[in-house]
Structures are given as C-alpha cells and as structure tokens.
C-alpha atoms as a PDB file:
ATOM      1  CA  MET A   1      13.513 111.401 -24.450  1.00  0.00           C
ATOM      2  CA  ARG A   2      10.886 108.828 -23.727  1.00  0.00           C
ATOM      3  CA  SER A   3      11.092 107.550 -27.327  1.00  0.00           C
ATOM      4  CA  ASN A   4      14.839 107.022 -26.996  1.00  0.00           C
ATOM      5  CA  LEU A   5      14.369 105.038 -23.789  1.00  0.00           C
ATOM      6  CA  ILE A   6      11.867 102.737 -25.443  1.00  0.00           C
ATOM      7  CA  LYS A   7      14.255 102.176 -28.365  1.00  0.00           C
ATOM      8  CA  PHE A   8      17.045 101.406 -25.941  1.00  0.00           C
ATOM      9  CA  LEU A   9      14.935  98.852 -24.099  1.00  0.00           C
ATOM     10  CA  LEU A  10      13.876  97.190 -27.344  1.00  0.00           C
ATOM     11  CA  ILE A  11      17.502  96.920 -28.456  1.00  0.00           C
ATOM     12  CA  ALA A  12      18.550  95.509 -25.052  1.00  0.00           C
ATOM     13  CA  VAL A  13      15.785  92.881 -25.139  1.00  0.00           C
ATOM     14  CA  SER A  14      16.725  91.896 -28.694  1.00  0.00           C
ATOM     15  CA  LEU A  15      20.384  91.540 -27.778  1.00  0.00           C
ATOM     16  CA  TYR A  16      19.519  89.484 -24.702  1.00  0.00           C
ATOM     17  CA  ALA A  17      17.365  87.150 -26.788  1.00  0.00           C
ATOM     18  CA  ILE A  18      20.254  86.644 -29.175  1.00  0.00           C
ATOM     19  CA  VAL A  19      22.925  85.855 -26.575  1.00  0.00           C
ATOM     20  CA  TYR A  20      20.659  83.975 -24.111  1.00  0.00           C
ATOM     21  CA  PRO A  21      21.192  80.492 -25.609  1.00  0.00           C
ATOM     22  CA  PHE A  22      24.966  80.970 -25.301  1.00  0.00           C
ATOM     23  CA  ILE A  23      25.096  82.123 -21.709  1.00  0.00           C
ATOM     24  CA  THR A  24      22.741  79.546 -20.211  1.00  0.00           C
ATOM     25  CA  GLU A  25      23.351  75.767 -19.683  1.00  0.00           C
ATOM     26  CA  PRO A  26      21.056  73.451 -21.549  1.00  0.00           C
ATOM     27  CA  PRO A  27      18.636  71.631 -19.317  1.00  0.00           C
ATOM     28  CA  THR A  28      20.026  68.367 -17.996  1.00  0.00           C
ATOM     29  CA  GLN A  29      18.413  65.384 -19.721  1.00  0.00           C
ATOM     30  CA  PRO A  30      17.571  62.550 -17.326  1.00  0.00           C
ATOM     31  CA  GLU A  31      19.731  59.503 -17.905  1.00  0.00           C
ATOM     32  CA  PRO A  32      17.752  56.598 -19.284  1.00  0.00           C
ATOM     33  CA  GLU A  33      16.973  54.025 -16.610  1.00  0.00           C
ATOM     34  CA  GLU A  34      18.697  50.690 -17.042  1.00  0.00           C
ATOM     35  CA  THR A  35      16.293  47.918 -17.891  1.00  0.00           C
ATOM     36  CA  PRO A  36      16.754  45.241 -15.263  1.00  0.00           C
ATOM     37  CA  GLU A  37      17.917  41.914 -16.660  1.00  0.00           C
ATOM     38  CA  VAL A  38      15.132  39.399 -16.503  1.00  0.00           C
ATOM     39  CA  VAL A  39      16.429  36.032 -15.330  1.00  0.00           C
ATOM     40  CA  ILE A  40      14.108  33.207 -16.224  1.00  0.00           C
ATOM     41  CA  GLU A  41      14.677  30.357 -13.831  1.00  0.00           C
ATOM     42  CA  LYS A  42      14.291  26.949 -15.332  1.00  0.00           C
ATOM     43  CA  PRO A  43      12.215  24.581 -13.257  1.00  0.00           C
ATOM     44  CA  GLU A  44      14.377  22.090 -11.408  1.00  0.00           C
ATOM     45  CA  VAL A  45      14.238  18.719 -13.081  1.00  0.00           C
ATOM     46  CA  ILE A  46      14.008  16.034 -10.444  1.00  0.00           C
ATOM     47  CA  GLU A  47      15.256  12.744 -11.746  1.00  0.00           C
ATOM     48  CA  PRO A  48      13.078   9.800 -10.723  1.00  0.00           C
ATOM     49  CA  GLU A  49      14.698   7.631  -8.071  1.00  0.00           C
ATOM     50  CA  LYS A  50      16.172   4.536  -9.653  1.00  0.00           C
ATOM     51  CA  PRO A  51      15.228   1.134  -8.219  1.00  0.00           C
ATOM     52  CA  LEU A  52      17.925  -0.677  -6.256  1.00  0.00           C
ATOM     53  CA  HIS A  53      16.925  -3.992  -7.834  1.00  0.00           C
ATOM     54  CA  ASP A  54      16.204  -5.607 -11.187  1.00  0.00           C
ATOM     55  CA  VAL A  55      12.704  -6.885 -10.400  1.00  0.00           C
ATOM     56  CA  VAL A  56       9.861  -5.815 -12.679  1.00  0.00           C
ATOM     57  CA  LEU A  57       7.052  -4.827 -10.326  1.00  0.00           C
ATOM     58  CA  PRO A  58       3.383  -4.482 -11.226  1.00  0.00           C
ATOM     59  CA  ASP A  59       2.323  -0.845 -11.321  1.00  0.00           C
ATOM     60  CA  PHE A  60      -0.004  -1.152  -8.347  1.00  0.00           C
ATOM     61  CA  ALA A  61      -0.596   2.617  -8.223  1.00  0.00           C
ATOM     62  CA  ALA A  62      -2.099   2.541 -11.713  1.00  0.00           C
ATOM     63  CA  ILE A  63      -4.745  -0.024 -10.769  1.00  0.00           C
ATOM     64  CA  ARG A  64      -7.850   1.993  -9.877  1.00  0.00           C
ATOM     65  CA  ASP A  65     -10.242  -0.830  -9.094  1.00  0.00           C
ATOM     66  CA  ILE A  66      -9.702  -1.716  -5.435  1.00  0.00           C
ATOM     67  CA  ALA A  67     -10.658  -5.376  -5.731  1.00  0.00           C
ATOM     68  CA  THR A  68      -8.332  -5.820  -8.714  1.00  0.00           C
ATOM     69  CA  LYS A  69      -5.470  -4.073  -6.929  1.00  0.00           C
ATOM     70  CA  LYS A  70      -5.847  -6.278  -3.849  1.00  0.00           C
ATOM     71  CA  LYS A  71      -5.924  -9.468  -5.898  1.00  0.00           C
ATOM     72  CA  ARG A  72      -2.859  -8.448  -7.906  1.00  0.00           C
ATOM     73  CA  PHE A  73      -0.989  -7.568  -4.726  1.00  0.00           C
ATOM     74  CA  PHE A  74      -1.855 -10.821  -2.945  1.00  0.00           C
ATOM     75  CA  ASP A  75      -1.070 -12.868  -6.052  1.00  0.00           C
ATOM     76  CA  PHE A  76       2.322 -11.159  -6.184  1.00  0.00           C
ATOM     77  CA  ILE A  77       3.338 -11.584  -2.527  1.00  0.00           C
ATOM     78  CA  LYS A  78       1.551 -14.774  -1.454  1.00  0.00           C
ATOM     79  CA  PRO A  79       3.776 -17.306  -3.300  1.00  0.00           C
ATOM     80  CA  HIS A  80       6.833 -15.975  -1.471  1.00  0.00           C
ATOM     81  CA  VAL A  81       5.084 -16.131   1.912  1.00  0.00           C
ATOM     82  CA  GLU A  82       3.900 -19.689   1.309  1.00  0.00           C
ATOM     83  CA  ALA A  83       7.360 -20.756   0.123  1.00  0.00           C
ATOM     84  CA  GLU A  84       8.981 -19.306   3.253  1.00  0.00           C
ATOM     85  CA  ASN A  85       6.526 -21.088   5.533  1.00  0.00           C
ATOM     86  CA  LYS A  86       7.262 -24.333   3.698  1.00  0.00           C
ATOM     87  CA  VAL A  87      10.998 -23.928   4.333  1.00  0.00           C
ATOM     88  CA  ILE A  88      10.337 -23.167   8.004  1.00  0.00           C
ATOM     89  CA  LEU A  89       8.235 -26.321   8.410  1.00  0.00           C
ATOM     90  CA  GLN A  90      11.097 -28.349   6.926  1.00  0.00           C
ATOM     91  CA  GLN A  91      13.536 -26.720   9.359  1.00  0.00           C
ATOM     92  CA  ARG A  92      11.130 -27.341  12.228  1.00  0.00           C
ATOM     93  CA  ALA A  93      10.852 -31.021  11.262  1.00  0.00           C
ATOM     94  CA  SER A  94      14.643 -31.344  11.478  1.00  0.00           C
ATOM     95  CA  ILE A  95      14.572 -29.868  14.993  1.00  0.00           C
ATOM     96  CA  GLU A  96      11.673 -32.097  16.083  1.00  0.00           C
ATOM     97  CA  ILE A  97      13.392 -35.247  14.822  1.00  0.00           C
ATOM     98  CA  ALA A  98      16.615 -34.291  16.596  1.00  0.00           C
ATOM     99  CA  LEU A  99      14.697 -33.611  19.817  1.00  0.00           C
ATOM    100  CA  MET A 100      12.905 -36.947  19.655  1.00  0.00           C
ATOM    101  CA  MET A 101      16.192 -38.775  19.092  1.00  0.00           C
ATOM    102  CA  LEU A 102      17.863 -37.132  22.094  1.00  0.00           C
ATOM    103  CA  GLN A 103      14.835 -37.855  24.274  1.00  0.00           C
ATOM    104  CA  PHE A 104      15.294 -41.537  23.360  1.00  0.00           C
ATOM    105  CA  ASP A 105      19.048 -41.345  24.011  1.00  0.00           C
ATOM    106  CA  GLU A 106      19.947 -41.732  20.363  1.00  0.00           C
ATOM    107  CA  SER A 107      22.903 -39.882  18.861  1.00  0.00           C
ATOM    108  CA  LEU A 108      22.529 -37.508  15.933  1.00  0.00           C
ATOM    109  CA  THR A 109      24.464 -38.148  12.739  1.00  0.00           C
ATOM    110  CA  ASP A 110      27.081 -35.651  11.645  1.00  0.00           C
ATOM    111  CA  VAL A 111      24.762 -34.491   8.867  1.00  0.00           C
ATOM    112  CA  GLN A 112      21.922 -33.959  11.343  1.00  0.00           C
ATOM    113  CA  SER A 113      24.148 -32.056  13.741  1.00  0.00           C
ATOM    114  CA  GLU A 114      25.434 -29.819  10.980  1.00  0.00           C
ATOM    115  CA  ARG A 115      21.897 -29.089   9.808  1.00  0.00           C
ATOM    116  CA  VAL A 116      20.653 -28.317  13.330  1.00  0.00           C
ATOM    117  CA  LEU A 117      23.581 -26.011  14.116  1.00  0.00           C
ATOM    118  CA  LYS A 118      22.967 -24.142  10.873  1.00  0.00           C
ATOM    119  CA  ILE A 119      19.340 -23.628  11.894  1.00  0.00           C
ATOM    120  CA  PHE A 120      20.514 -22.429  15.325  1.00  0.00           C
ATOM    121  CA  ASP A 121      22.670 -19.840  13.586  1.00  0.00           C
ATOM    122  CA  LEU A 122      19.880 -18.664  11.267  1.00  0.00           C
ATOM    123  CA  TYR A 123      17.495 -18.162  14.185  1.00  0.00           C
ATOM    124  CA  LYS A 124      20.055 -16.727  16.600  1.00  0.00           C
ATOM    125  CA  VAL A 125      19.785 -19.593  19.048  1.00  0.00           C
ATOM    126  CA  ASP A 126      22.872 -18.855  21.120  1.00  0.00           C
ATOM    127  CA  GLN A 127      23.721 -22.466  21.954  1.00  0.00           C
ATOM    128  CA  LYS A 128      26.921 -24.183  20.909  1.00  0.00           C
ATOM    129  CA  GLU A 129      25.718 -27.641  21.945  1.00  0.00           C
ATOM    130  CA  ILE A 130      22.707 -29.543  20.735  1.00  0.00           C
ATOM    131  CA  THR A 131      20.713 -30.482  23.808  1.00  0.00           C
ATOM    132  CA  ILE A 132      17.083 -31.119  24.636  1.00  0.00           C
ATOM    133  CA  GLU A 133      16.882 -27.609  26.105  1.00  0.00           C
ATOM    134  CA  SER A 134      18.472 -25.891  23.103  1.00  0.00           C
ATOM    135  CA  LEU A 135      16.222 -27.772  20.684  1.00  0.00           C
ATOM    136  CA  LYS A 136      13.117 -26.752  22.634  1.00  0.00           C
ATOM    137  CA  LEU A 137      14.324 -23.149  22.559  1.00  0.00           C
ATOM    138  CA  ALA A 138      14.789 -23.415  18.796  1.00  0.00           C
ATOM    139  CA  LEU A 139      11.236 -24.724  18.324  1.00  0.00           C
ATOM    140  CA  ASP A 140       9.868 -21.485  19.809  1.00  0.00           C
ATOM    141  CA  ARG A 141      11.580 -19.587  17.000  1.00  0.00           C
ATOM    142  CA  VAL A 142      11.477 -21.988  14.079  1.00  0.00           C
ATOM    143  CA  ASP A 143       7.786 -21.774  13.295  1.00  0.00           C
ATOM    144  CA  ILE A 144       5.402 -20.398  10.716  1.00  0.00           C
ATOM    145  CA  ILE A 145       3.770 -17.002  10.476  1.00  0.00           C
ATOM    146  CA  PRO A 146       0.178 -17.270   9.225  1.00  0.00           C
ATOM    147  CA  LYS A 147       0.041 -16.075   5.640  1.00  0.00           C
ATOM    148  CA  GLU A 148      -2.906 -13.816   6.514  1.00  0.00           C
ATOM    149  CA  LEU A 149      -0.746 -11.920   8.990  1.00  0.00           C
ATOM    150  CA  ALA A 150       2.254 -11.649   6.664  1.00  0.00           C
ATOM    151  CA  LEU A 151       0.086 -10.506   3.733  1.00  0.00           C
ATOM    152  CA  MET A 152      -1.753  -7.890   5.776  1.00  0.00           C
ATOM    153  CA  GLN A 153       1.448  -6.470   7.218  1.00  0.00           C
ATOM    154  CA  ALA A 154       2.896  -6.282   3.719  1.00  0.00           C
ATOM    155  CA  ALA A 155      -0.211  -4.467   2.466  1.00  0.00           C
ATOM    156  CA  ASN A 156      -0.251  -2.115   5.442  1.00  0.00           C
ATOM    157  CA  GLU A 157       3.449  -1.262   5.479  1.00  0.00           C
ATOM    158  CA  SER A 158       3.801  -0.842   1.706  1.00  0.00           C
ATOM    159  CA  ALA A 159       0.457   0.878   1.015  1.00  0.00           C
ATOM    160  CA  TRP A 160      -0.491  -2.059  -1.204  1.00  0.00           C
ATOM    161  CA  GLY A 161       2.859  -2.044  -2.977  1.00  0.00           C
ATOM    162  CA  THR A 162       2.868   1.669  -3.864  1.00  0.00           C
ATOM    163  CA  SER A 163       5.267   3.063  -1.244  1.00  0.00           C
ATOM    164  CA  ARG A 164       8.692   4.405  -2.174  1.00  0.00           C
ATOM    165  CA  PHE A 165      10.395   1.743  -0.077  1.00  0.00           C
ATOM    166  CA  ALA A 166       8.498  -1.067  -1.810  1.00  0.00           C
ATOM    167  CA  ARG A 167       9.084   0.284  -5.313  1.00  0.00           C
ATOM    168  CA  ILE A 168      12.728   1.288  -4.919  1.00  0.00           C
ATOM    169  CA  GLY A 169      13.985  -1.238  -2.373  1.00  0.00           C
ATOM    170  CA  LEU A 170      11.469  -4.120  -2.445  1.00  0.00           C
ATOM    171  CA  ASN A 171      10.869  -3.446   1.239  1.00  0.00           C
ATOM    172  CA  PHE A 172       7.239  -4.452   1.746  1.00  0.00           C
ATOM    173  CA  PHE A 173       7.433  -4.680   5.543  1.00  0.00           C
ATOM    174  CA  GLY A 174       9.001  -1.378   6.623  1.00  0.00           C
ATOM    175  CA  GLN A 175      12.129  -3.048   7.975  1.00  0.00           C
ATOM    176  CA  TRP A 176      14.998  -0.890   9.203  1.00  0.00           C
ATOM    177  CA  CYS A 177      18.742  -1.450   9.036  1.00  0.00           C
ATOM    178  CA  TYR A 178      21.564   0.343  10.838  1.00  0.00           C
ATOM    179  CA  ARG A 179      24.649   0.108   8.629  1.00  0.00           C
ATOM    180  CA  ALA A 180      25.461   3.117   6.455  1.00  0.00           C
ATOM    181  CA  GLY A 181      24.412   2.423   2.875  1.00  0.00           C
ATOM    182  CA  CYS A 182      22.318  -0.638   3.764  1.00  0.00           C
ATOM    183  CA  GLY A 183      19.172   0.852   2.282  1.00  0.00           C
ATOM    184  CA  MET A 184      17.268   4.101   1.735  1.00  0.00           C
ATOM    185  CA  ILE A 185      17.339   7.175   3.959  1.00  0.00           C
ATOM    186  CA  PRO A 186      13.814   8.201   5.029  1.00  0.00           C
ATOM    187  CA  LYS A 187      12.968  11.727   3.885  1.00  0.00           C
ATOM    188  CA  ARG A 188      11.541  12.610   7.302  1.00  0.00           C
ATOM    189  CA  ARG A 189      14.317  11.027   9.360  1.00  0.00           C
ATOM    190  CA  ALA A 190      15.325  13.038  12.428  1.00  0.00           C
ATOM    191  CA  ASP A 191      18.771  14.666  12.232  1.00  0.00           C
ATOM    192  CA  GLU A 192      20.144  12.576  15.086  1.00  0.00           C
ATOM    193  CA  ALA A 193      18.784   9.296  13.694  1.00  0.00           C
ATOM    194  CA  ALA A 194      21.075   6.857  11.911  1.00  0.00           C
ATOM    195  CA  HIS A 195      18.720   4.156  10.663  1.00  0.00           C
ATOM    196  CA  GLU A 196      17.892   3.458   7.042  1.00  0.00           C
ATOM    197  CA  VAL A 197      15.059   1.504   5.477  1.00  0.00           C
ATOM    198  CA  ALA A 198      16.473  -1.795   4.251  1.00  0.00           C
ATOM    199  CA  ALA A 199      16.679  -2.509   0.516  1.00  0.00           C
ATOM    200  CA  PHE A 200      16.515  -5.970  -1.026  1.00  0.00           C
ATOM    201  CA  LYS A 201      17.459  -7.489  -4.357  1.00  0.00           C
ATOM    202  CA  SER A 202      14.471  -9.829  -4.521  1.00  0.00           C
ATOM    203  CA  VAL A 203      10.963 -10.095  -3.129  1.00  0.00           C
ATOM    204  CA  ARG A 204      11.843 -13.425  -1.525  1.00  0.00           C
ATOM    205  CA  ALA A 205      14.763 -11.840   0.320  1.00  0.00           C
ATOM    206  CA  SER A 206      12.405  -9.185   1.687  1.00  0.00           C
ATOM    207  CA  VAL A 207       9.916 -11.829   2.860  1.00  0.00           C
ATOM    208  CA  THR A 208      12.653 -14.003   4.388  1.00  0.00           C
ATOM    209  CA  SER A 209      14.041 -11.036   6.300  1.00  0.00           C
ATOM    210  CA  TYR A 210      10.574 -10.224   7.675  1.00  0.00           C
ATOM    211  CA  PHE A 211      10.044 -13.803   8.858  1.00  0.00           C
ATOM    212  CA  ARG A 212      13.499 -13.877  10.453  1.00  0.00           C
ATOM    213  CA  ASN A 213      12.821 -10.575  12.199  1.00  0.00           C
ATOM    214  CA  ILE A 214       9.545 -11.793  13.740  1.00  0.00           C
ATOM    215  CA  ASN A 215      11.089 -15.127  14.724  1.00  0.00           C
ATOM    216  CA  THR A 216      14.247 -13.784  16.369  1.00  0.00           C
ATOM    217  CA  HIS A 217      13.865 -10.202  17.631  1.00  0.00           C
ATOM    218  CA  ASP A 218      13.258  -9.727  21.347  1.00  0.00           C
ATOM    219  CA  ALA A 219      10.474  -7.240  20.569  1.00  0.00           C
ATOM    220  CA  TYR A 220       8.300 -10.103  19.296  1.00  0.00           C
ATOM    221  CA  ARG A 221       8.961 -12.613  22.070  1.00  0.00           C
ATOM    222  CA  GLU A 222       5.349 -12.359  23.224  1.00  0.00           C
ATOM    223  CA  LEU A 223       4.126 -13.335  19.749  1.00  0.00           C
ATOM    224  CA  ARG A 224       6.378 -16.388  19.820  1.00  0.00           C
ATOM    225  CA  ASN A 225       5.182 -17.319  23.312  1.00  0.00           C
ATOM    226  CA  VAL A 226       1.544 -17.196  22.194  1.00  0.00           C
ATOM    227  CA  ARG A 227       2.372 -19.283  19.151  1.00  0.00           C
ATOM    228  CA  ALA A 228       4.224 -21.872  21.245  1.00  0.00           C
ATOM    229  CA  GLN A 229       1.251 -22.078  23.620  1.00  0.00           C
ATOM    230  CA  LEU A 230      -1.097 -22.680  20.699  1.00  0.00           C
ATOM    231  CA  ARG A 231       1.245 -25.446  19.529  1.00  0.00           C
ATOM    232  CA  ALA A 232       1.292 -27.022  22.976  1.00  0.00           C
ATOM    233  CA  GLU A 233      -2.512 -26.965  23.099  1.00  0.00           C
ATOM    234  CA  LYS A 234      -2.677 -28.343  19.551  1.00  0.00           C
ATOM    235  CA  LYS A 235      -4.694 -25.325  18.422  1.00  0.00           C
ATOM    236  CA  GLU A 236      -4.580 -23.575  15.077  1.00  0.00           C
ATOM    237  CA  ILE A 237      -2.081 -20.737  14.797  1.00  0.00           C
ATOM    238  CA  THR A 238      -4.216 -17.861  13.524  1.00  0.00           C
ATOM    239  CA  ALA A 239      -3.286 -14.339  12.515  1.00  0.00           C
ATOM    240  CA  THR A 240      -5.554 -12.552  14.981  1.00  0.00           C
ATOM    241  CA  GLU A 241      -4.183 -14.617  17.885  1.00  0.00           C
ATOM    242  CA  LEU A 242      -0.692 -13.349  17.097  1.00  0.00           C
ATOM    243  CA  THR A 243      -1.322  -9.677  16.267  1.00  0.00           C
ATOM    244  CA  PRO A 244      -1.156  -8.515  19.938  1.00  0.00           C
ATOM    245  CA  GLY A 245       2.478  -9.624  19.904  1.00  0.00           C
ATOM    246  CA  LEU A 246       3.247  -6.972  17.266  1.00  0.00           C
ATOM    247  CA  MET A 247       2.725  -4.020  19.589  1.00  0.00           C
ATOM    248  CA  SER A 248       6.335  -2.921  19.054  1.00  0.00           C
ATOM    249  CA  TYR A 249       6.158  -3.144  15.263  1.00  0.00           C
ATOM    250  CA  SER A 250       4.652   0.331  14.956  1.00  0.00           C
ATOM    251  CA  GLU A 251       4.721   3.500  17.018  1.00  0.00           C
ATOM    252  CA  ARG A 252       0.933   3.462  16.740  1.00  0.00           C
ATOM    253  CA  GLY A 253       0.730   0.553  19.192  1.00  0.00           C
ATOM    254  CA  GLU A 254      -2.819  -0.644  19.835  1.00  0.00           C
ATOM    255  CA  ASP A 255      -4.205   1.355  16.907  1.00  0.00           C
ATOM    256  CA  TYR A 256      -1.863  -0.569  14.623  1.00  0.00           C
ATOM    257  CA  ILE A 257      -3.057  -3.911  16.041  1.00  0.00           C
ATOM    258  CA  GLU A 258      -6.705  -2.945  15.591  1.00  0.00           C
ATOM    259  CA  GLU A 259      -6.055  -1.850  12.034  1.00  0.00           C
ATOM    260  CA  LEU A 260      -4.323  -5.150  11.198  1.00  0.00           C
ATOM    261  CA  ASN A 261      -7.196  -7.153  12.678  1.00  0.00           C
ATOM    262  CA  ASP A 262      -9.716  -5.117  10.668  1.00  0.00           C
ATOM    263  CA  MET A 263      -7.710  -5.688   7.483  1.00  0.00           C
ATOM    264  CA  ILE A 264      -7.519  -9.429   8.188  1.00  0.00           C
ATOM    265  CA  ARG A 265     -11.285  -9.644   8.654  1.00  0.00           C
ATOM    266  CA  HIS A 266     -12.103  -7.550   5.592  1.00  0.00           C
ATOM    267  CA  ASN A 267      -9.800  -9.429   3.214  1.00  0.00           C
ATOM    268  CA  LYS A 268     -10.575 -13.064   4.041  1.00  0.00           C
ATOM    269  CA  ALA A 269     -11.988 -13.620   0.574  1.00  0.00           C
ATOM    270  CA  TYR A 270      -8.571 -13.089  -1.001  1.00  0.00           C
ATOM    271  CA  PHE A 271      -6.425 -15.317   1.211  1.00  0.00           C
ATOM    272  CA  ASP A 272      -7.286 -18.710  -0.232  1.00  0.00           C
ATOM    273  CA  GLU A 273      -7.921 -17.718  -3.828  1.00  0.00           C
ATOM    274  CA  GLU A 274      -5.902 -19.639  -6.352  1.00  0.00           C
END
C-alpha cells in the first residue's frame, strides 16, 4: 500500500513538472529604458560690434607700455583739440572786432554781420540783433578750452581710447544725446532712461561737439564765468582753474574734479611734446 502511494506521488510530480511550463506565465521582462537624447548646445557666437564710422583707430588696448600708450593717445587727439581752439580764436577775433566797431559807433559790413550772426547761432546766443551787450555775451562763450583739460577729459572718459563708446562711436568725451538712434544704447541704462551715447563720424566732430557742449550748456556756466574773469584780469586760462566748473560733468562730483587735476599734474610731460 505504501509502495503504491510513493509511486503515485512520483508520477504526479513528474506530470506536474511536464505541464508546469504551459500553465504558468513567463516572467515579465523589464522594458529597456529609453536612452535620453543628449542635446549638445553650441556656444552662442557673439558678433563683434561694428564701428559706426570709417576711421582707422590705433589699437590702444594692445599697447602694454603705459608711457607709449599715453603718447600715442595724445598724439592722436591733440591735433584735433589744437585745431578747434584755433577756429575758436578766429571766431572770437570776429566778435572782438565787431564789438570795438560798435563801441566807436561804426557800422558793421553785411559780411561781418552775417559772420557774427552765424557765430551767435553756433554758440546758442539767443540774440537777433548785434549789440554791444550781445557781443559781450558771445565773448563769454566763444573762447578756448585749455588743451590740457580737453586731453585729460578725453583720456578719462574714454579709458585712454579703449572704451566701447570711443571705439564704436568715436565718442571720447562721454557725451549723451536724446534722439532715438542718435548713438549707442548703454548696456547698463536704466529701463526708464531714454538717453543714448552720441556717435560721431570723425574724431574732429567728436572734439567739436565737446567744445560746443562746454561753451554753451548751462551746466558749465560757472566754468565760463571763471574763464571770463581770467580774461578780464589778463591772466592765463589754465586747466586746473577751470576744472571746478565741471562738477556737473560726472555723477562723481568732487572726486571727478580731483581725479582730473591729478591726471593733469601727472601728465604735464606729454602736453607740449611735438
């Protein structure tokens, strides 16, 4: 009896082993994970900003020797400053001659009158008639700016000719303009601001604009008053005498004036080099 039971169990186990693969589900194979697509981002190519002029500028940034860089910069800017002062002295002479003639009750010629009125317009002398008073007012504006002052402001404002505004727009004096498209938009300009940094087609145009700004803008009236007083006292018009009148030129105020005066003192050796 026991032998039969063992045989029966052996047969049952054998049968179960035979049919087991058919009555059970194969184990589920895990689906292969998708390999994420690797996106290789190409570095953004930033095109260099194209100059807004056709002037070939010295590569001041590439000049490592400080003395050489200063000399190259002064040699580049100084001829334009000296030429502008020469023009101003010619304009001033026309005003002085006209004033002397009126003081002696002499009439101006048509050519003289036309020349004087043109100078009035250039220097924003809001006078339609040529009188002794209007000519004296013009003389306060039609006057030189010491080359030392102009050169040091150019060096300071343009970082010795290396700034973006100098390279791209020939703006060596940090001058602003307020008409859309008149120049370059500062990268750090406040959202509500509308000014641009003026761009010029020539270095001379940049220098002329700077001179006109100093000689006409209300912000620099004190500079012109000091200059007129020096003229009246027959004293030399020096850069350091005029720098206090540039307080409004920079938000840095007195620090800016001190820096200019230091630069003027430290660079005297370059001013009169030929």
